[in-house]
Amino acid sequence: MEALSMETLRSSTDVLFLMLGAVMVFAMHAGFAFLEVGTVRQKNQVNALVKILTDWSVSTIVYFIVGFPLAYGVSFLVPSGTLIASAQGYDLVRFFFLLCFAACIPAIISGGIAERAKFWPQVIAGAIFAGFTYPLFESLIWGQNASLLQGLFKKIGGAEFHDYAGSVVVHSIGGWLALPAVLILGPRMGRYLRGKSHPIPVSNIPFLALGSWILAVGWFGFNVMSAGHIEKISGLVAVNSLLAMIGGVLFALVAGKNDPGFIHNGALAGLIAVCAGSDIMHPLAAFFTGGIASLIFVYGFHIEQEKLKIDDVLGVWPLHGVIGSWGGIAAGIFGLETFGGLGGVSFVSQLLGSLCAVLYALANGFVIYGLLSRTVGIRLDEEQEFSGADLSVHHIGAYPENNVR
């Protein structure tokens, strides 16, 4: 009886541990929303808020019914008694926690396609990504089919692909999925005229900063609670996440010439990059991993917007896509014992895994957005875009009292 009680207590503790992590990562979606609200123009702020909440809701349904079973082979289409019979319903809170990762995919894409994308086609795309595209890749790295791809990485590189908390599985996939959408949509009206760039200023720095802060705080649930069980929790993950974030801020402060947008996104760049190797890097290596990520964002955003003339509103391709890939590769460098890491990783495997994610996401992005573009269309018409998505889609502005006469 005592042994049974201890086992029940252990299971209950794990459920509470992962539940707290799930709530922290759930809160990050408010961060995604306010980061976008602060960046887009006032006429598109309502749209940003509604998109994130709707995508979250749709992601929940498709990931519950299709995505999580596809990734981990666990179905919830059984009686409730069966759901809680094993380990106090641990699989249920594990679903909740990992749902927060899956729902990041449409949330990331939302920032890139802001201000000119149709509402319902993006909801459909988000459902496909959260229900099928993301879980399939998740299954190959973390889930029930991991032996297939991970075995190949180990055979070629000498170690499995290591992505502790999703630099590649979550952020890189999301950012590289967004790139085809941004390219197919094309730039916003007035963004580039006669070959010249006309930057559109952000609308609200306090909201942008609020979004960054909410994301940063929730990120400690994203990384630390990826341990899954309380006995596996690591103080190294927490401190590495902190120092990578700080490295991102300080490098952006200098490289971005004190620009508040770069500084607050620099914090996110550091956190994205450290996810993969947060459990194996030395804290100082995590600091430089985050700092390098911040430089990638500052200069990558400029190249994307001004040289390549890609109108990616929040810069999600360099921030999540390119930096997510950097995070996977960085784990294969700074995770080595040579650089003070715990070892057990291979640079070759990390490079191959990161490249596989890029190719997989690009192929899926071009297919899904290409099909939607040719069928239902994915862009607002000129009049709707000029009026703003708030009035065109939701029939109300962010500040309705301004319309009262």
PDB file of N, CA, C and O in Angstrom, residues 135-193:
ATOM      1  N   PRO A 135       3.140  17.383 -36.547  1.00  0.00           N
ATOM      2  CA  PRO A 135       3.216  16.110 -35.819  1.00  0.00           C
ATOM      3  C   PRO A 135       4.010  15.022 -36.534  1.00  0.00           C
ATOM      4  O   PRO A 135       4.649  14.193 -35.883  1.00  0.00           O
ATOM      5  N   LEU A 136       3.978  15.020 -37.862  1.00  0.00           N
ATOM      6  CA  LEU A 136       4.735  14.007 -38.589  1.00  0.00           C
ATOM      7  C   LEU A 136       6.232  14.189 -38.357  1.00  0.00           C
ATOM      8  O   LEU A 136       6.955  13.222 -38.075  1.00  0.00           O
ATOM      9  N   PHE A 137       6.700  15.443 -38.444  1.00  0.00           N
ATOM     10  CA  PHE A 137       8.123  15.684 -38.177  1.00  0.00           C
ATOM     11  C   PHE A 137       8.435  15.441 -36.702  1.00  0.00           C
ATOM     12  O   PHE A 137       9.496  14.892 -36.369  1.00  0.00           O
ATOM     13  N   GLU A 138       7.522  15.834 -35.835  1.00  0.00           N
ATOM     14  CA  GLU A 138       7.682  15.603 -34.394  1.00  0.00           C
ATOM     15  C   GLU A 138       7.853  14.110 -34.106  1.00  0.00           C
ATOM     16  O   GLU A 138       8.685  13.713 -33.282  1.00  0.00           O
ATOM     17  N   SER A 139       7.076  13.299 -34.805  1.00  0.00           N
ATOM     18  CA  SER A 139       7.158  11.852 -34.579  1.00  0.00           C
ATOM     19  C   SER A 139       8.513  11.290 -34.979  1.00  0.00           C
ATOM     20  O   SER A 139       8.989  10.310 -34.398  1.00  0.00           O
ATOM     21  N   LEU A 140       9.156  11.918 -35.969  1.00  0.00           N
ATOM     22  CA  LEU A 140      10.447  11.436 -36.465  1.00  0.00           C
ATOM     23  C   LEU A 140      11.613  11.854 -35.579  1.00  0.00           C
ATOM     24  O   LEU A 140      12.691  11.257 -35.653  1.00  0.00           O
ATOM     25  N   ILE A 141      11.411  12.882 -34.756  1.00  0.00           N
ATOM     26  CA  ILE A 141      12.488  13.355 -33.883  1.00  0.00           C
ATOM     27  C   ILE A 141      12.248  12.972 -32.429  1.00  0.00           C
ATOM     28  O   ILE A 141      13.147  12.484 -31.737  1.00  0.00           O
ATOM     29  N   TRP A 142      11.028  13.172 -31.928  1.00  0.00           N
ATOM     30  CA  TRP A 142      10.711  12.928 -30.522  1.00  0.00           C
ATOM     31  C   TRP A 142       9.754  11.763 -30.304  1.00  0.00           C
ATOM     32  O   TRP A 142       9.672  11.242 -29.190  1.00  0.00           O
ATOM     33  N   GLY A 143       9.020  11.369 -31.321  1.00  0.00           N
ATOM     34  CA  GLY A 143       7.885  10.492 -31.120  1.00  0.00           C
ATOM     35  C   GLY A 143       8.059   9.053 -31.523  1.00  0.00           C
ATOM     36  O   GLY A 143       9.169   8.495 -31.536  1.00  0.00           O
ATOM     37  N   GLN A 144       6.944   8.456 -31.934  1.00  0.00           N
ATOM     38  CA  GLN A 144       6.893   7.014 -32.137  1.00  0.00           C
ATOM     39  C   GLN A 144       7.694   6.524 -33.339  1.00  0.00           C
ATOM     40  O   GLN A 144       8.040   5.343 -33.405  1.00  0.00           O
ATOM     41  N   ASN A 145       8.020   7.424 -34.275  1.00  0.00           N
ATOM     42  CA  ASN A 145       8.798   7.017 -35.452  1.00  0.00           C
ATOM     43  C   ASN A 145      10.243   7.501 -35.405  1.00  0.00           C
ATOM     44  O   ASN A 145      10.931   7.519 -36.426  1.00  0.00           O
ATOM     45  N   ALA A 146      10.688   7.900 -34.221  1.00  0.00           N
ATOM     46  CA  ALA A 146      12.017   8.498 -34.085  1.00  0.00           C
ATOM     47  C   ALA A 146      13.136   7.561 -34.517  1.00  0.00           C
ATOM     48  O   ALA A 146      14.164   8.011 -35.038  1.00  0.00           O
ATOM     49  N   SER A 147      12.939   6.272 -34.335  1.00  0.00           N
ATOM     50  CA  SER A 147      14.017   5.336 -34.672  1.00  0.00           C
ATOM     51  C   SER A 147      14.352   5.365 -36.157  1.00  0.00           C
ATOM     52  O   SER A 147      15.487   5.077 -36.544  1.00  0.00           O
ATOM     53  N   LEU A 148      13.395   5.737 -36.995  1.00  0.00           N
ATOM     54  CA  LEU A 148      13.636   5.760 -38.441  1.00  0.00           C
ATOM     55  C   LEU A 148      14.663   6.825 -38.814  1.00  0.00           C
ATOM     56  O   LEU A 148      15.712   6.523 -39.396  1.00  0.00           O
ATOM     57  N   LEU A 149      14.368   8.089 -38.486  1.00  0.00           N
ATOM     58  CA  LEU A 149      15.263   9.187 -38.862  1.00  0.00           C
ATOM     59  C   LEU A 149      16.462   9.280 -37.933  1.00  0.00           C
ATOM     60  O   LEU A 149      17.593   9.512 -38.377  1.00  0.00           O
ATOM     61  N   GLN A 150      16.218   9.093 -36.641  1.00  0.00           N
ATOM     62  CA  GLN A 150      17.319   9.190 -35.682  1.00  0.00           C
ATOM     63  C   GLN A 150      18.352   8.086 -35.909  1.00  0.00           C
ATOM     64  O   GLN A 150      19.557   8.302 -35.724  1.00  0.00           O
ATOM     65  N   GLY A 151      17.894   6.937 -36.323  1.00  0.00           N
ATOM     66  CA  GLY A 151      18.834   5.860 -36.642  1.00  0.00           C
ATOM     67  C   GLY A 151      19.740   6.224 -37.800  1.00  0.00           C
ATOM     68  O   GLY A 151      20.936   5.902 -37.802  1.00  0.00           O
ATOM     69  N   LEU A 152      19.176   6.931 -38.778  1.00  0.00           N
ATOM     70  CA  LEU A 152      19.970   7.374 -39.923  1.00  0.00           C
ATOM     71  C   LEU A 152      20.994   8.416 -39.501  1.00  0.00           C
ATOM     72  O   LEU A 152      22.167   8.359 -39.913  1.00  0.00           O
ATOM     73  N   PHE A 153      20.570   9.368 -38.675  1.00  0.00           N
ATOM     74  CA  PHE A 153      21.510  10.387 -38.184  1.00  0.00           C
ATOM     75  C   PHE A 153      22.656   9.754 -37.392  1.00  0.00           C
ATOM     76  O   PHE A 153      23.818  10.134 -37.541  1.00  0.00           O
ATOM     77  N   LYS A 154      22.310   8.773 -36.574  1.00  0.00           N
ATOM     78  CA  LYS A 154      23.337   8.118 -35.754  1.00  0.00           C
ATOM     79  C   LYS A 154      24.314   7.343 -36.619  1.00  0.00           C
ATOM     80  O   LYS A 154      25.529   7.328 -36.350  1.00  0.00           O
ATOM     81  N   LYS A 155      23.799   6.732 -37.659  1.00  0.00           N
ATOM     82  CA  LYS A 155      24.659   5.954 -38.551  1.00  0.00           C
ATOM     83  C   LYS A 155      25.631   6.856 -39.306  1.00  0.00           C
ATOM     84  O   LYS A 155      26.813   6.526 -39.477  1.00  0.00           O
ATOM     85  N   ILE A 156      25.145   8.014 -39.739  1.00  0.00           N
ATOM     86  CA  ILE A 156      25.992   8.925 -40.524  1.00  0.00           C
ATOM     87  C   ILE A 156      26.883   9.775 -39.633  1.00  0.00           C
ATOM     88  O   ILE A 156      28.085   9.924 -39.883  1.00  0.00           O
ATOM     89  N   GLY A 157      26.278  10.369 -38.592  1.00  0.00           N
ATOM     90  CA  GLY A 157      27.015  11.336 -37.771  1.00  0.00           C
ATOM     91  C   GLY A 157      27.566  10.815 -36.473  1.00  0.00           C
ATOM     92  O   GLY A 157      28.316  11.506 -35.790  1.00  0.00           O
ATOM     93  N   GLY A 158      27.169   9.612 -36.083  1.00  0.00           N
ATOM     94  CA  GLY A 158      27.696   9.035 -34.852  1.00  0.00           C
ATOM     95  C   GLY A 158      26.853   9.326 -33.624  1.00  0.00           C
ATOM     96  O   GLY A 158      27.160   8.846 -32.534  1.00  0.00           O
ATOM     97  N   ALA A 159      25.812  10.118 -33.762  1.00  0.00           N
ATOM     98  CA  ALA A 159      24.913  10.413 -32.641  1.00  0.00           C
ATOM     99  C   ALA A 159      23.551  10.799 -33.195  1.00  0.00           C
ATOM    100  O   ALA A 159      23.432  11.204 -34.347  1.00  0.00           O
ATOM    101  N   GLU A 160      22.539  10.664 -32.377  1.00  0.00           N
ATOM    102  CA  GLU A 160      21.204  11.078 -32.796  1.00  0.00           C
ATOM    103  C   GLU A 160      21.124  12.610 -32.853  1.00  0.00           C
ATOM    104  O   GLU A 160      21.944  13.310 -32.256  1.00  0.00           O
ATOM    105  N   PHE A 161      20.133  13.106 -33.565  1.00  0.00           N
ATOM    106  CA  PHE A 161      19.896  14.548 -33.626  1.00  0.00           C
ATOM    107  C   PHE A 161      19.324  14.999 -32.290  1.00  0.00           C
ATOM    108  O   PHE A 161      18.353  14.445 -31.796  1.00  0.00           O
ATOM    109  N   HIS A 162      19.929  16.019 -31.706  1.00  0.00           N
ATOM    110  CA  HIS A 162      19.557  16.470 -30.367  1.00  0.00           C
ATOM    111  C   HIS A 162      18.813  17.803 -30.451  1.00  0.00           C
ATOM    112  O   HIS A 162      19.364  18.800 -30.910  1.00  0.00           O
ATOM    113  N   ASP A 163      17.568  17.810 -30.012  1.00  0.00           N
ATOM    114  CA  ASP A 163      16.784  19.045 -29.961  1.00  0.00           C
ATOM    115  C   ASP A 163      15.935  18.999 -28.707  1.00  0.00           C
ATOM    116  O   ASP A 163      14.778  18.587 -28.728  1.00  0.00           O
ATOM    117  N   TYR A 164      16.515  19.437 -27.612  1.00  0.00           N
ATOM    118  CA  TYR A 164      15.891  19.264 -26.296  1.00  0.00           C
ATOM    119  C   TYR A 164      14.516  19.912 -26.204  1.00  0.00           C
ATOM    120  O   TYR A 164      13.569  19.322 -25.711  1.00  0.00           O
ATOM    121  N   ALA A 165      14.389  21.153 -26.676  1.00  0.00           N
ATOM    122  CA  ALA A 165      13.129  21.878 -26.485  1.00  0.00           C
ATOM    123  C   ALA A 165      12.635  22.572 -27.751  1.00  0.00           C
ATOM    124  O   ALA A 165      11.806  23.467 -27.670  1.00  0.00           O
ATOM    125  N   GLY A 166      13.137  22.189 -28.922  1.00  0.00           N
ATOM    126  CA  GLY A 166      12.471  22.607 -30.132  1.00  0.00           C
ATOM    127  C   GLY A 166      13.013  23.757 -30.944  1.00  0.00           C
ATOM    128  O   GLY A 166      12.257  24.388 -31.682  1.00  0.00           O
ATOM    129  N   SER A 167      14.307  24.066 -30.864  1.00  0.00           N
ATOM    130  CA  SER A 167      14.852  25.078 -31.770  1.00  0.00           C
ATOM    131  C   SER A 167      14.505  24.745 -33.213  1.00  0.00           C
ATOM    132  O   SER A 167      14.121  25.616 -34.000  1.00  0.00           O
ATOM    133  N   VAL A 168      14.643  23.474 -33.552  1.00  0.00           N
ATOM    134  CA  VAL A 168      14.405  23.018 -34.921  1.00  0.00           C
ATOM    135  C   VAL A 168      12.990  22.483 -35.087  1.00  0.00           C
ATOM    136  O   VAL A 168      12.257  22.900 -35.990  1.00  0.00           O
ATOM    137  N   VAL A 169      12.579  21.561 -34.213  1.00  0.00           N
ATOM    138  CA  VAL A 169      11.286  20.898 -34.356  1.00  0.00           C
ATOM    139  C   VAL A 169      10.137  21.905 -34.341  1.00  0.00           C
ATOM    140  O   VAL A 169       9.170  21.769 -35.087  1.00  0.00           O
ATOM    141  N   VAL A 170      10.251  22.940 -33.519  1.00  0.00           N
ATOM    142  CA  VAL A 170       9.180  23.928 -33.419  1.00  0.00           C
ATOM    143  C   VAL A 170       9.507  25.193 -34.223  1.00  0.00           C
ATOM    144  O   VAL A 170       8.821  25.541 -35.185  1.00  0.00           O
ATOM    145  N   HIS A 171      10.579  25.883 -33.842  1.00  0.00           N
ATOM    146  CA  HIS A 171      10.825  27.222 -34.385  1.00  0.00           C
ATOM    147  C   HIS A 171      11.305  27.207 -35.829  1.00  0.00           C
ATOM    148  O   HIS A 171      10.827  27.989 -36.661  1.00  0.00           O
ATOM    149  N   SER A 172      12.254  26.344 -36.131  1.00  0.00           N
ATOM    150  CA  SER A 172      12.730  26.278 -37.506  1.00  0.00           C
ATOM    151  C   SER A 172      11.605  25.854 -38.446  1.00  0.00           C
ATOM    152  O   SER A 172      11.411  26.459 -39.511  1.00  0.00           O
ATOM    153  N   ILE A 173      10.852  24.848 -38.054  1.00  0.00           N
ATOM    154  CA  ILE A 173       9.730  24.395 -38.878  1.00  0.00           C
ATOM    155  C   ILE A 173       8.747  25.548 -39.101  1.00  0.00           C
ATOM    156  O   ILE A 173       8.312  25.814 -40.234  1.00  0.00           O
ATOM    157  N   GLY A 174       8.391  26.261 -38.041  1.00  0.00           N
ATOM    158  CA  GLY A 174       7.455  27.369 -38.164  1.00  0.00           C
ATOM    159  C   GLY A 174       7.965  28.485 -39.049  1.00  0.00           C
ATOM    160  O   GLY A 174       7.245  29.008 -39.907  1.00  0.00           O
ATOM    161  N   GLY A 175       9.230  28.859 -38.869  1.00  0.00           N
ATOM    162  CA  GLY A 175       9.797  29.956 -39.646  1.00  0.00           C
ATOM    163  C   GLY A 175       9.974  29.627 -41.114  1.00  0.00           C
ATOM    164  O   GLY A 175       9.719  30.467 -41.990  1.00  0.00           O
ATOM    165  N   TRP A 176      10.386  28.398 -41.400  1.00  0.00           N
ATOM    166  CA  TRP A 176      10.574  28.014 -42.803  1.00  0.00           C
ATOM    167  C   TRP A 176       9.250  27.707 -43.489  1.00  0.00           C
ATOM    168  O   TRP A 176       9.142  27.838 -44.714  1.00  0.00           O
ATOM    169  N   LEU A 177       8.210  27.330 -42.731  1.00  0.00           N
ATOM    170  CA  LEU A 177       6.866  27.214 -43.300  1.00  0.00           C
ATOM    171  C   LEU A 177       6.327  28.596 -43.676  1.00  0.00           C
ATOM    172  O   LEU A 177       5.578  28.746 -44.643  1.00  0.00           O
ATOM    173  N   ALA A 178       6.700  29.592 -42.900  1.00  0.00           N
ATOM    174  CA  ALA A 178       6.198  30.953 -43.140  1.00  0.00           C
ATOM    175  C   ALA A 178       6.772  31.564 -44.417  1.00  0.00           C
ATOM    176  O   ALA A 178       6.099  32.373 -45.071  1.00  0.00           O
ATOM    177  N   LEU A 179       7.996  31.202 -44.765  1.00  0.00           N
ATOM    178  CA  LEU A 179       8.640  31.821 -45.924  1.00  0.00           C
ATOM    179  C   LEU A 179       7.838  31.634 -47.215  1.00  0.00           C
ATOM    180  O   LEU A 179       7.612  32.618 -47.940  1.00  0.00           O
ATOM    181  N   PRO A 180       7.390  30.427 -47.581  1.00  0.00           N
ATOM    182  CA  PRO A 180       6.575  30.295 -48.791  1.00  0.00           C
ATOM    183  C   PRO A 180       5.300  31.131 -48.746  1.00  0.00           C
ATOM    184  O   PRO A 180       4.890  31.708 -49.762  1.00  0.00           O
ATOM    185  N   ALA A 181       4.683  31.210 -47.575  1.00  0.00           N
ATOM    186  CA  ALA A 181       3.464  32.012 -47.444  1.00  0.00           C
ATOM    187  C   ALA A 181       3.744  33.480 -47.739  1.00  0.00           C
ATOM    188  O   ALA A 181       2.989  34.139 -48.472  1.00  0.00           O
ATOM    189  N   VAL A 182       4.825  33.999 -47.181  1.00  0.00           N
ATOM    190  CA  VAL A 182       5.195  35.403 -47.394  1.00  0.00           C
ATOM    191  C   VAL A 182       5.522  35.660 -48.865  1.00  0.00           C
ATOM    192  O   VAL A 182       5.110  36.678 -49.439  1.00  0.00           O
ATOM    193  N   LEU A 183       6.243  34.733 -49.481  1.00  0.00           N
ATOM    194  CA  LEU A 183       6.619  34.907 -50.894  1.00  0.00           C
ATOM    195  C   LEU A 183       5.403  34.834 -51.808  1.00  0.00           C
ATOM    196  O   LEU A 183       5.281  35.623 -52.754  1.00  0.00           O
ATOM    197  N   ILE A 184       4.501  33.901 -51.559  1.00  0.00           N
ATOM    198  CA  ILE A 184       3.316  33.759 -52.401  1.00  0.00           C
ATOM    199  C   ILE A 184       2.370  34.958 -52.225  1.00  0.00           C
ATOM    200  O   ILE A 184       1.784  35.448 -53.192  1.00  0.00           O
ATOM    201  N   LEU A 185       2.246  35.436 -51.004  1.00  0.00           N
ATOM    202  CA  LEU A 185       1.391  36.593 -50.745  1.00  0.00           C
ATOM    203  C   LEU A 185       1.913  37.856 -51.424  1.00  0.00           C
ATOM    204  O   LEU A 185       1.156  38.666 -51.940  1.00  0.00           O
ATOM    205  N   GLY A 186       3.235  38.029 -51.380  1.00  0.00           N
ATOM    206  CA  GLY A 186       3.820  39.264 -51.892  1.00  0.00           C
ATOM    207  C   GLY A 186       3.786  40.354 -50.836  1.00  0.00           C
ATOM    208  O   GLY A 186       3.149  40.216 -49.789  1.00  0.00           O
ATOM    209  N   PRO A 187       4.461  41.468 -51.088  1.00  0.00           N
ATOM    210  CA  PRO A 187       4.546  42.536 -50.090  1.00  0.00           C
ATOM    211  C   PRO A 187       3.236  43.293 -49.910  1.00  0.00           C
ATOM    212  O   PRO A 187       2.364  43.278 -50.782  1.00  0.00           O
ATOM    213  N   ARG A 188       3.125  43.977 -48.778  1.00  0.00           N
ATOM    214  CA  ARG A 188       1.965  44.831 -48.519  1.00  0.00           C
ATOM    215  C   ARG A 188       1.948  46.012 -49.489  1.00  0.00           C
ATOM    216  O   ARG A 188       2.989  46.416 -50.019  1.00  0.00           O
ATOM    217  N   MET A 189       0.783  46.558 -49.689  1.00  0.00           N
ATOM    218  CA  MET A 189       0.642  47.731 -50.553  1.00  0.00           C
ATOM    219  C   MET A 189       1.517  48.867 -50.032  1.00  0.00           C
ATOM    220  O   MET A 189       1.493  49.194 -48.852  1.00  0.00           O
ATOM    221  N   GLY A 190       2.327  49.409 -50.924  1.00  0.00           N
ATOM    222  CA  GLY A 190       3.165  50.545 -50.555  1.00  0.00           C
ATOM    223  C   GLY A 190       4.479  50.202 -49.905  1.00  0.00           C
ATOM    224  O   GLY A 190       5.292  51.092 -49.624  1.00  0.00           O
ATOM    225  N   ARG A 191       4.724  48.907 -49.657  1.00  0.00           N
ATOM    226  CA  ARG A 191       5.974  48.539 -48.965  1.00  0.00           C
ATOM    227  C   ARG A 191       7.179  48.747 -49.872  1.00  0.00           C
ATOM    228  O   ARG A 191       8.227  49.227 -49.416  1.00  0.00           O
ATOM    229  N   TYR A 192       7.057  48.383 -51.126  1.00  0.00           N
ATOM    230  CA  TYR A 192       8.136  48.605 -52.101  1.00  0.00           C
ATOM    231  C   TYR A 192       7.524  49.270 -53.339  1.00  0.00           C
ATOM    232  O   TYR A 192       6.605  48.733 -53.948  1.00  0.00           O
ATOM    233  N   LEU A 193       8.016  50.432 -53.684  1.00  0.00           N
ATOM    234  CA  LEU A 193       7.502  51.173 -54.842  1.00  0.00           C
ATOM    235  C   LEU A 193       8.649  51.512 -55.783  1.00  0.00           C
ATOM    236  O   LEU A 193       9.653  52.104 -55.362  1.00  0.00           O
TER     237      LEU A 193
END
